[in-house]
Amino acid sequence: MEYSTLYNQIAMMKKSFFDQGFLDEQFYQIEDLQDDASPNFVEEVVTLFFRDSSRLITNIDQALGKLPQDFGRLDSLMHQLKGSASSIGAAKLKNECTVFRDFCHKENIEGCLRQFQKVKKEHASLRQKLENYFQLLRQVGPVEKANRSGK
Amino acid sequence: MLDSGGAAAAAPAEFPAGLRVLLVDDDPTCLMILDRMLRKCLYHVTTCSRAAAALKILREKKGCFDLVLSDVYMPDMDGFKLLEHIGLEMDLPVIMMSSDDHKDVVMKGVTHGACDYIIKPVRMESLKNIWQHVVRKKRNGSKELENSGSLEDNDRQRGGVDEGDNASSACAGSWKSVKRKKEEVKDDDEDDDDEEALEEHEDPSHSKKPRVVWSVDLHQKFVNAVNQLGVDSKFLLTLLKLVGIHYISEAVPKKILELMSVVGLTRENVASHLQKYRLYLRRVSMPQHQGRLDSHFASGHDASYDPVSLIDGFDVPGLAVVSQIPPQGRAAIHPGPRSNMNVGISASSVNQFGLIASGIQIANASNMVSSSAQQMNNKRMSNPQTPSNNIQLSQFGQTPSAVQPYGSMNLQFGKGMPNFLTSSSQPSSFSLPSGTMSGQMNVSLTMHQAQHLHQFSLSQQRSNINIPHSSGQVLNNNASHSSRLSSALTLQTSSNESSNHILGQLRVSTSITSLPANYIKSPFSTSRRDLYVDGQSSFVNGLSGSSYPSASGVGVSQQTASFQSFSSNHDLKGKFDNVTAFNTISEHQNRGHEWKLQRVNLPYQTGHIFGLEQSNLLSHSSLMSHHNSAATATNRDNNTGATVKDKITSLTNDINVEKRTSVAQHRNVYIDDNSVRLNYGVSPDMSYQDVYLDDMQNELMSVVAKQVTFEYIYDDYLA
């Protein structure tokens, strides 16, 4: 059945996210919060996350461009991004943020710049993945059993 | 929301459903997730993305929340600061959250009084059980009520226990004692607060008690009774015990109640008020805003509270609310970490406590305090604080009778003091009891000095300022008497720090004969403290950050204890220049008796740890007897290869923190003369760190002074 295929697809996709380390267990927590009272909670949160994190990334970009670099501020901004990412279970993104912060602590501007590119890349990549994911979910409609199928 | 209470529908029909949580997090994603999670737990959630807004809500809707859940790293206010504010003002259980799981940060949360620390990302399981903290807090409060009869005894016992622990050399061992003390103190405070909380919050499990409004008259009766009995100063007790003197305070609620003979007043009321009073006295020991002096005298009862409000910058806002802190005071408070120090600093506040405390050498991490104080001073003061200190002392000295009590008190301290004050390399445990050490002093002061002190006008005070900035001259011009007091207080401003901050060296005249020679003077960082001799709140200015010379300041008849105030060194943000402070200290070390860096473990409430990490301390601002901060500081300092200096610094910081906490608490209590429950207004900008940075000595002194001051203010007010 179409649905089952879709469900399978969704399930597979989700599984791959986890297997490849893009998402972690926290994402399940988010999913658990979705129920009849908040049927689109996961998507809402993720959307909110990407909106807010984009803003953060812009700020970091600006901070990196300002010379001399304020590592304290960079670290603080990245800390926020990291916190945000971890709250939705974006594991890989969180790790990239951590690496960036390490460079910050060492005041290694080169490392920071390089790492930031990775952060941005991962951010964009995750965004794309999740957008696809939600698109599929929307296709199966409000019967969001698929949410749990990946577990 | 599905209330599992169902038909029963009473608020806590099925606790914890309906728990009213205030959620504070600047991250919108987290906020949304946590909000959802909490709602899933069937809690009532109010969200805030700014700490300031959260405080506002809490203040406006006191009693509408059971629990606060707050992020640590927020843009507008440090989560720990918020934590302190809440603890002081509302005494709600606060749970901190952060993705930062470093032990240090978690420890900070603990020391600042957080009920719990949740590592992000937060899971549902973690939130499901947060209600336990509400219950626990309430239970502690009710337990306090049940055992209200033994409240004082408990305090004393605790003090004793803590002292014993703290008396050990400041080292790892002190950690335990500190911790224990902290817990004890915390419980102590918590209990009291809980008591209050119970009054405030509708706790279904406890019948609502009619709140006692502590009017000025009532409070005066209370104070009179307390003085008659002898203030139960935990600090004093601790100190005395430390030196081997057992002082049994008679000021137990029961007796106080009897003395007061007020119809309808219960022992519990008195007990809780006594606790607050003690805290107040402690708080009052914070540096005061000099500018307040006038206003304080001028303005009616609010004025009488000014000293209190002057004390701590951090609760200036609150104070402002309650006590109507004059704008200048408020302004003063805000600038730096120790803004209150700066307020009205210019010179005239003399810290009477400084005098007293001078006898007590506190190897406080004055450096740390100093730095913060200095920071504050930087902002406010352009002159070294010394003059003011001088004035204070002199003021004090002016009243022979007034001095006398101090002398005697000092004596008492002195006896024991030498022991731990003089050993340079031994950290002496020094507990700053939550009460005020001025207990004794207070009694004597009030009794003897009441008339005298509050005759001192501000101008008079000012005029008494003799201490030259650079020469660290004896504070006061009153030879004999003041010398006693002032001798203890020698504030030296460290020249290492930026000039602004450094308070002049305040040399206390040596003639304090009542104190044993090796009476140690707590180093007062003159940077910020104003010593108020007068009825004004006395702050030991610049106490913070001053290294406490081991030499007995007060007691040394021929010696001048010199304090180094590193006012400018006080950088609450942890920028304290330990080195500087240490340099100063080492300079003094060679002075005979005087400077013996000691690692005084001042277990202020919870004991102090000679923490090294100044910054740690700085960031600690625990409202409720968070001695942990001291502990934390110690730990950190240890990492940095703490030396005695470091330890002192941290200790100082700890003390300061403690002081602040207590002062803040006290202040809140006493600000509003019409109600017991004061709004613990805390200035969001105020860094609690300031409080913490004060050295123990300052605290001691201020505590004592404060008490006296308070008395006077009261007298003055009532007059």
XYZ file of N, CA and C in Angstrom, chain A residues 25-26 29-30 32-33 35 37-38 41 44-45 48-49 52 79-80 83-84 86-88, chain B residues 26-30 32-34 36-37 40 73 75 98-100 120-125:
132
model
N 19.044 10.457 20.380
C 17.891 10.052 21.161
C 16.973 11.204 21.534
N 17.538 12.346 21.624
C 16.720 13.481 22.012
C 15.593 13.704 21.024
N 12.609 12.105 22.105
C 11.938 12.855 23.167
C 10.988 13.880 22.555
N 11.487 14.518 21.529
C 10.649 15.516 20.864
C 9.429 14.856 20.261
N 7.984 12.278 21.214
C 7.067 11.864 22.264
C 6.155 12.992 22.701
N 6.607 14.163 22.458
C 5.795 15.291 22.884
C 4.646 15.555 21.927
N 1.373 14.845 20.178
C 0.185 14.037 20.439
C -1.006 14.738 19.819
N -2.917 16.760 21.087
C -2.981 18.175 21.442
C -2.008 18.999 20.612
N -0.927 18.402 20.233
C 0.071 19.087 19.404
C 0.487 18.158 18.280
N 3.881 19.006 16.433
C 4.891 19.567 17.333
C 6.307 19.414 16.790
N 7.059 21.741 14.065
C 7.091 23.121 14.548
C 8.405 23.423 15.248
N 8.775 22.512 16.081
C 10.015 22.732 16.818
C 11.214 22.799 15.880
N 11.247 25.995 14.036
C 11.690 27.043 14.939
C 13.195 26.977 15.140
N 13.664 25.781 15.274
C 15.099 25.612 15.472
C 15.884 26.167 14.300
N 15.833 29.970 14.224
C 16.658 30.580 15.251
C 18.143 30.315 15.033
N 27.835 28.430 21.821
C 27.231 27.682 22.921
C 25.722 27.652 22.776
N 25.193 28.759 22.371
C 23.748 28.823 22.182
C 23.322 27.874 21.072
N 23.466 24.389 22.233
C 22.363 24.060 23.124
C 21.083 23.809 22.361
N 20.858 24.665 21.421
C 19.675 24.524 20.586
C 19.695 23.210 19.840
N 21.299 20.540 20.438
C 21.170 19.355 21.292
C 19.733 19.179 21.752
N 19.032 20.275 21.856
C 17.659 20.144 22.362
C 16.741 19.460 21.368
N 17.091 19.530 20.084
C 16.251 18.804 19.148
C 16.902 17.504 18.726
N 16.445 31.565 27.199
C 16.508 32.512 26.101
C 16.439 31.816 24.746
N 16.637 30.536 24.757
C 16.597 29.803 23.497
C 15.156 29.427 23.174
N 14.650 29.944 22.073
C 13.237 29.689 21.778
C 12.931 28.226 21.528
N 13.895 27.553 20.946
C 13.668 26.133 20.690
C 13.531 25.368 22.002
N 14.492 25.603 22.852
C 14.433 24.938 24.161
C 13.177 25.317 24.907
N 10.347 26.173 23.800
C 9.173 25.499 23.262
C 9.136 24.037 23.699
N 10.286 23.415 23.613
C 10.330 22.002 23.967
C 10.035 21.808 25.447
N 10.670 22.590 26.249
C 10.464 22.443 27.693
C 9.031 22.773 28.075
N 6.472 22.361 26.341
C 5.647 21.232 25.979
C 5.815 20.070 26.953
N 7.044 19.855 27.296
C 7.319 18.760 28.229
C 6.626 19.000 29.557
N 3.101 18.452 29.406
C 2.793 17.031 29.376
C 2.809 16.420 30.773
N 22.906 30.051 30.980
C 23.529 31.085 30.154
C 22.454 31.867 29.413
N 21.447 35.863 27.936
C 22.108 37.105 27.529
C 21.962 38.258 28.508
N 21.361 23.533 31.820
C 22.363 23.977 30.870
C 22.927 22.785 30.135
N 23.427 23.075 28.968
C 24.087 21.985 28.269
C 25.502 21.833 28.795
N 25.883 22.810 29.560
C 27.201 22.770 30.170
C 27.163 21.838 31.359
N 21.239 19.761 29.856
C 20.493 19.719 28.602
C 21.208 18.775 27.646
N 20.532 18.220 26.743
C 19.109 18.368 26.497
C 18.246 17.697 27.566
N 17.185 18.340 27.848
C 16.342 17.888 28.941
C 15.395 16.792 28.476
N 15.302 15.819 29.297
C 14.399 14.726 28.967
C 13.168 14.803 29.849
N 12.168 14.185 29.372
C 10.918 14.203 30.123
C 11.109 13.662 31.526
N 11.861 12.627 31.606
C 12.055 12.004 32.916
C 12.587 12.997 33.925
